XYZ file of N, CA and C in Angstrom:
429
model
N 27.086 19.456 10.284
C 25.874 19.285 9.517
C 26.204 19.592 8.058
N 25.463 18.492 7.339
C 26.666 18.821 5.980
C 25.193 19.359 5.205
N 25.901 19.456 3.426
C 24.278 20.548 3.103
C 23.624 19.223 2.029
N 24.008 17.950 2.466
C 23.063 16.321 1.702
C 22.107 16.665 2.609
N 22.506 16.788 4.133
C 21.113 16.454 5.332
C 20.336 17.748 4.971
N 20.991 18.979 4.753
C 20.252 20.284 4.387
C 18.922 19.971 3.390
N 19.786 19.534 2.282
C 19.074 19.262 1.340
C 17.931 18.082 1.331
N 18.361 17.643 2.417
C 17.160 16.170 2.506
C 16.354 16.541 2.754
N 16.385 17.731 4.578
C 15.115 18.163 4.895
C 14.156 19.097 3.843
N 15.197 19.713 3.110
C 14.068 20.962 2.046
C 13.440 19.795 1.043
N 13.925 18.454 0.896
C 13.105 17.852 -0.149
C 12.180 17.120 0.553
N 12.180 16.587 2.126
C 11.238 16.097 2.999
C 10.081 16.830 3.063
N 10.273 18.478 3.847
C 9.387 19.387 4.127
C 8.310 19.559 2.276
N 9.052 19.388 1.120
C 8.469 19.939 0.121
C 7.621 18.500 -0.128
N 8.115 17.552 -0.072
C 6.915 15.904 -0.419
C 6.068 16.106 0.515
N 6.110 16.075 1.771
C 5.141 16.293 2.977
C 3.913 17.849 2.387
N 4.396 18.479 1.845
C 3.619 19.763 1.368
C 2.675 19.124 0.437
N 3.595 18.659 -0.435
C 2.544 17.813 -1.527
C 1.274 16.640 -1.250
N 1.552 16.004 -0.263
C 0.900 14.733 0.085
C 0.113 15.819 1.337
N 0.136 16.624 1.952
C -0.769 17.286 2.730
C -1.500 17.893 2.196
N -0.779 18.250 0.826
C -2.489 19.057 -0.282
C -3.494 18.130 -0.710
N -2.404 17.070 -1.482
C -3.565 15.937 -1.590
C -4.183 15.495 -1.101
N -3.606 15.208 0.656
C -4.916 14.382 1.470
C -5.819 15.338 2.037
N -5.475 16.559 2.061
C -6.453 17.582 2.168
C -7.460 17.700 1.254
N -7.030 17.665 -0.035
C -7.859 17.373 -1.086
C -8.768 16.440 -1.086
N -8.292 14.938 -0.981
C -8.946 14.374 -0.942
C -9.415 13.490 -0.163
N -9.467 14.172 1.046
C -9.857 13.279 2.210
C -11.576 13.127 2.212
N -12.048 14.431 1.529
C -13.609 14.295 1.387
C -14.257 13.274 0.722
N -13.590 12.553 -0.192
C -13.839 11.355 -1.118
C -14.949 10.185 0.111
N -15.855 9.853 -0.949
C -17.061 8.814 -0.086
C -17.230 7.889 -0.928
N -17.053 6.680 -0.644
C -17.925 5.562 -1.591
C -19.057 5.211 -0.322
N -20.032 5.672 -0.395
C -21.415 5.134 0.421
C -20.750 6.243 1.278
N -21.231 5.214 2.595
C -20.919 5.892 3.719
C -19.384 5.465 3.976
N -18.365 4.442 3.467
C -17.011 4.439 3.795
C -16.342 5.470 3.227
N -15.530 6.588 4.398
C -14.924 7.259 3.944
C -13.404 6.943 3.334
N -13.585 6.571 2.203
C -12.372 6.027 0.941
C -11.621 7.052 1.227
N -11.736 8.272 0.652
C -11.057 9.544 0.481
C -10.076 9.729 2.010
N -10.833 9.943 3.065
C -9.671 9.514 4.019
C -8.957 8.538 4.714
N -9.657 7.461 4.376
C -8.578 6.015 4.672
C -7.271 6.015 3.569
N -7.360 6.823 2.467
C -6.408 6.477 1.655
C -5.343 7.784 1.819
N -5.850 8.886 2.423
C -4.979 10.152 3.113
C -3.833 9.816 3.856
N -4.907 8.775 4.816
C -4.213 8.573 6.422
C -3.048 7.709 5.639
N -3.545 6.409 5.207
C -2.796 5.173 5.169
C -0.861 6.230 4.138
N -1.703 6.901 2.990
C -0.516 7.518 1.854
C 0.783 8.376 2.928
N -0.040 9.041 3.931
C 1.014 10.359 4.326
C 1.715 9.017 5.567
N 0.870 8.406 6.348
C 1.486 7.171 7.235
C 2.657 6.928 6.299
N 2.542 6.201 5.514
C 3.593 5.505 4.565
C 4.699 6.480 4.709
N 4.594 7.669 3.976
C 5.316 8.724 3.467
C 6.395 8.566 4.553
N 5.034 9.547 5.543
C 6.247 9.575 7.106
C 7.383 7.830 7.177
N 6.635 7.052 7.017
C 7.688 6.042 7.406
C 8.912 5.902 6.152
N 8.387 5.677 5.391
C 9.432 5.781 4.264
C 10.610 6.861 4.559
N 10.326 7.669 4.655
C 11.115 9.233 5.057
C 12.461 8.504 6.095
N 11.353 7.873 7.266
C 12.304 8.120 9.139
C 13.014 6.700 8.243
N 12.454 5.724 7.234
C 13.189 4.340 7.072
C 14.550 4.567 6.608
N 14.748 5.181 5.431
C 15.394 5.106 4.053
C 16.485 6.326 4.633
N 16.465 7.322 5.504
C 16.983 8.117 5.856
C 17.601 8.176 6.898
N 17.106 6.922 8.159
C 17.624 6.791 9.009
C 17.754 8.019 10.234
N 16.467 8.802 9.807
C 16.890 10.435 10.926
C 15.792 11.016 11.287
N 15.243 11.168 12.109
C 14.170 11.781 13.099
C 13.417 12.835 12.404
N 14.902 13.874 12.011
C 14.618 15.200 11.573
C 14.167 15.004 9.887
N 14.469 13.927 9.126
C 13.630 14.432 8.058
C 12.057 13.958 8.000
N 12.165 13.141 9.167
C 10.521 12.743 8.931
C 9.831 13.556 9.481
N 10.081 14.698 10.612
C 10.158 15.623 10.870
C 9.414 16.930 9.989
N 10.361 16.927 9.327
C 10.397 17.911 8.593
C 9.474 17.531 7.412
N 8.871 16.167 6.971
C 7.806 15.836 5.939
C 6.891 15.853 6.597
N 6.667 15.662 7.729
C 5.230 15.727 8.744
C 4.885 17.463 9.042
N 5.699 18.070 9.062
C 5.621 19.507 9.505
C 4.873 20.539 7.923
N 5.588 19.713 6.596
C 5.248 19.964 5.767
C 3.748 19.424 5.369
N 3.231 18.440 5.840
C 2.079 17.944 5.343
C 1.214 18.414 6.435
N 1.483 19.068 7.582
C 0.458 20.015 8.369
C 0.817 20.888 7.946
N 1.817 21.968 7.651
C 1.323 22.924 6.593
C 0.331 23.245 5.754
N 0.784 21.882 4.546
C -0.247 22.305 3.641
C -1.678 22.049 4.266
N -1.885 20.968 5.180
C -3.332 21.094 5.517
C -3.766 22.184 6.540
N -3.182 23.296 7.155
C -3.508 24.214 8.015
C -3.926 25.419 6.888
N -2.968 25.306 5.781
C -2.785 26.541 4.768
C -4.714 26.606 3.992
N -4.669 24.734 3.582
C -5.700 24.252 2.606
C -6.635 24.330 3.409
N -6.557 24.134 4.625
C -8.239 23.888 5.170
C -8.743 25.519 5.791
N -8.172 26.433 5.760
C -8.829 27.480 5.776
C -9.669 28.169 4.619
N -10.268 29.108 4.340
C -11.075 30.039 3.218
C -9.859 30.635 2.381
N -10.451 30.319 0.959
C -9.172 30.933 0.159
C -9.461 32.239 0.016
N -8.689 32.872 -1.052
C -8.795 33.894 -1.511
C -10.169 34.660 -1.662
N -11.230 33.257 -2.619
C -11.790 33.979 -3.557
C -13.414 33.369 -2.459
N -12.812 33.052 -1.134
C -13.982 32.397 -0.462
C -14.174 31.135 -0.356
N -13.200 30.618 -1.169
C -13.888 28.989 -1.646
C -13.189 28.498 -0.017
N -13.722 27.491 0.176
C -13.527 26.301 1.575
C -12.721 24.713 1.026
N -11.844 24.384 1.334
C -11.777 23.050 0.365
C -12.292 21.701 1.835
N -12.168 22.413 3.165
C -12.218 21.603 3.795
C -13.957 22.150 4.800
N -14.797 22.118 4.788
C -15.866 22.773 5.491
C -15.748 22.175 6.896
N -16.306 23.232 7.935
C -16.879 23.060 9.246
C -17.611 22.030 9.149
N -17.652 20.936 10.159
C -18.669 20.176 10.196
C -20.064 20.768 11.111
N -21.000 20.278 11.180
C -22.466 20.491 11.811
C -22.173 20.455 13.088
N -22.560 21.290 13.861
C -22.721 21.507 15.191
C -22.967 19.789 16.176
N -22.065 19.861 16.500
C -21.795 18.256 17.646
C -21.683 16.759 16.336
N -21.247 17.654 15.459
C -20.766 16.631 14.553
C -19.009 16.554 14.042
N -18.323 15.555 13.701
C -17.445 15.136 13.571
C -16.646 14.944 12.011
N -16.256 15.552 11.218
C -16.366 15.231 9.712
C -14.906 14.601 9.957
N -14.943 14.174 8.183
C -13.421 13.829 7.622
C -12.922 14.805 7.918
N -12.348 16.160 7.539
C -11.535 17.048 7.717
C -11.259 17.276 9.238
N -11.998 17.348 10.040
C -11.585 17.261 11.378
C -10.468 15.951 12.110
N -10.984 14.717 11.519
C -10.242 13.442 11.594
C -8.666 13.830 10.858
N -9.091 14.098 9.678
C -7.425 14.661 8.926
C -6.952 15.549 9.728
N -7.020 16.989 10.037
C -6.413 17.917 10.677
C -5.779 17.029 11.844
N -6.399 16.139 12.984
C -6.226 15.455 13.863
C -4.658 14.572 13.652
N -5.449 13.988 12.362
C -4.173 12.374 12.157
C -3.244 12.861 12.061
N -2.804 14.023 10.609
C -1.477 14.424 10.640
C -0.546 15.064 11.362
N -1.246 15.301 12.664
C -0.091 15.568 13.549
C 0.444 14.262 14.674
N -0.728 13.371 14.467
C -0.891 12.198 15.358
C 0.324 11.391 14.816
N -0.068 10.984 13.614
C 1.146 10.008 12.179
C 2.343 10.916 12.701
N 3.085 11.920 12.615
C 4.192 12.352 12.629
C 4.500 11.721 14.171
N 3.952 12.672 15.294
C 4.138 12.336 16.469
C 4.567 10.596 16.349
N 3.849 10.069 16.058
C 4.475 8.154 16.174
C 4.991 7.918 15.622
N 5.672 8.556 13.950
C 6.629 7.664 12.945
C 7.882 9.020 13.855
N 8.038 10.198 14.645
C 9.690 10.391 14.893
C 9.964 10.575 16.395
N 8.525 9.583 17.285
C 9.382 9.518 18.347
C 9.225 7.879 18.684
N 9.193 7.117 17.534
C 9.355 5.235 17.604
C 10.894 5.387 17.731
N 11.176 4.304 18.561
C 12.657 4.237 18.745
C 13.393 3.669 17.880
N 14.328 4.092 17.653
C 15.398 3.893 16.744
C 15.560 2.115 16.692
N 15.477 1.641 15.556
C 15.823 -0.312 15.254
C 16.883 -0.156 14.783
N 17.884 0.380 15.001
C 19.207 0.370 15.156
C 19.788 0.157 16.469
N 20.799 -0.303 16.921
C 21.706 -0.464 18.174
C 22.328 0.378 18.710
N 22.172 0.903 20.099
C 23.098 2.081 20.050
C 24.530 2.061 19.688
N 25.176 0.542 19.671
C 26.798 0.777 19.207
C 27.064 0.765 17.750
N 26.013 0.231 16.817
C 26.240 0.076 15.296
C 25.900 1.268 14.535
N 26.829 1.369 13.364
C 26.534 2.504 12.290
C 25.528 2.134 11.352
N 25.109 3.045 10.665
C 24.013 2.688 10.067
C 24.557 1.708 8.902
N 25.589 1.687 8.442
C 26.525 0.989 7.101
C 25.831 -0.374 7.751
N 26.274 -0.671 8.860
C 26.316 -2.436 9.743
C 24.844 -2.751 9.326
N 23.941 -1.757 9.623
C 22.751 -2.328 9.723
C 22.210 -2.532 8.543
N 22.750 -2.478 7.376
C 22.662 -2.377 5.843
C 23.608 -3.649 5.484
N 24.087 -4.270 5.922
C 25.212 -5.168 5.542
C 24.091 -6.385 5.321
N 24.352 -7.676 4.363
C 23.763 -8.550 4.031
C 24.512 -9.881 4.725
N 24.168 -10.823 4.943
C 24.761 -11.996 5.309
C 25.284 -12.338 3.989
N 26.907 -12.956 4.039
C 26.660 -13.962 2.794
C 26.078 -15.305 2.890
N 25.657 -15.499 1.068
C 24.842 -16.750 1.383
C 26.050 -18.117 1.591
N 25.115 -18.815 2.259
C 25.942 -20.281 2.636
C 26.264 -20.656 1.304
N 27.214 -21.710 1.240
C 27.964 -22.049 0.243
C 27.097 -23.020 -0.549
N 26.900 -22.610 -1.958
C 26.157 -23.764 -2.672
C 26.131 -25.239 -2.962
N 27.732 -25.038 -2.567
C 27.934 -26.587 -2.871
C 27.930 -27.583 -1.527
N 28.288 -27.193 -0.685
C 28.163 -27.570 0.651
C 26.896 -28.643 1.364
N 25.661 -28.341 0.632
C 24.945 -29.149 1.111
C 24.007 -29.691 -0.155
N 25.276 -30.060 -1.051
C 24.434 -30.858 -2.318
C 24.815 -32.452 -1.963
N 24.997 -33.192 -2.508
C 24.943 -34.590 -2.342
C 24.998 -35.253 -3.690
N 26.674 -35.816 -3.834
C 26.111 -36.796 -5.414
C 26.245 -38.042 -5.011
């Protein structure tokens, strides 16, 4: 285990922190009754996680950005210091955004690091990065 992958996960776990404050933040957002504020939570940290398991090719850092973005929303959605709430209880046999968020971000992780690998089990990841060359230009001109 070398200290690039070290270092990947401490920069995974720390973006996932960030994007779990924000969609914690702003998952309360309403235009009318469409909740904007958390369609744009879900869809941002979704991305994140995939971007992460894409570009990295490894379980464990998407992992480790999903673990970070339930962090920050376990940390954020409790009573702060000074009392303040950023995420409130919903009404008795009622259902809010913050309940849906707390929910998704463990849901989004769970499906972006146990989708199966679109790699082959015999190819390296280099192969699966390789480009075709293009066909020859001149080959199918005609004078």
């Amino acid at each position: 285990m070398g200290i690039a992958r070290i270092g990947t996960w401490v920069v995974s776990v720390v973006i996932g922190l960030v994007y779990g404050v924000a969609g914690t933040i702003g998952q309360a957002a309403m235009w009318g009754a469409l909740p904007v504020g958390l369609i744009v939570a879900i869809v941002g940290t979704g991305a994140l996680l995939l971007a992460v398991r894409l570009l990295t090719l490894d379980r464990w850092s998407a992992l480790a950005a999903g673990m970070g973005a339930m962090i920050a929303t376990l940390v954020f959605s409790g009573r702060g210091p000074g009392g303040s709430v950023v995420v409130p209880a919903p009404a008795e046999g009622t259902i809010s955004t913050g309940v849906i968020w707390t929910i998704a971000v463990p849901i989004l992780t769970a499906l972006v690091v146990a989708w199966p690998s679109l790699r082959s089990s015999g190819s390296s990841p280099a192969s699966d990065r390789t480009v075709p060359a293009a066909p020859d230009a001149e080959a199918g001109t005609t004078n």
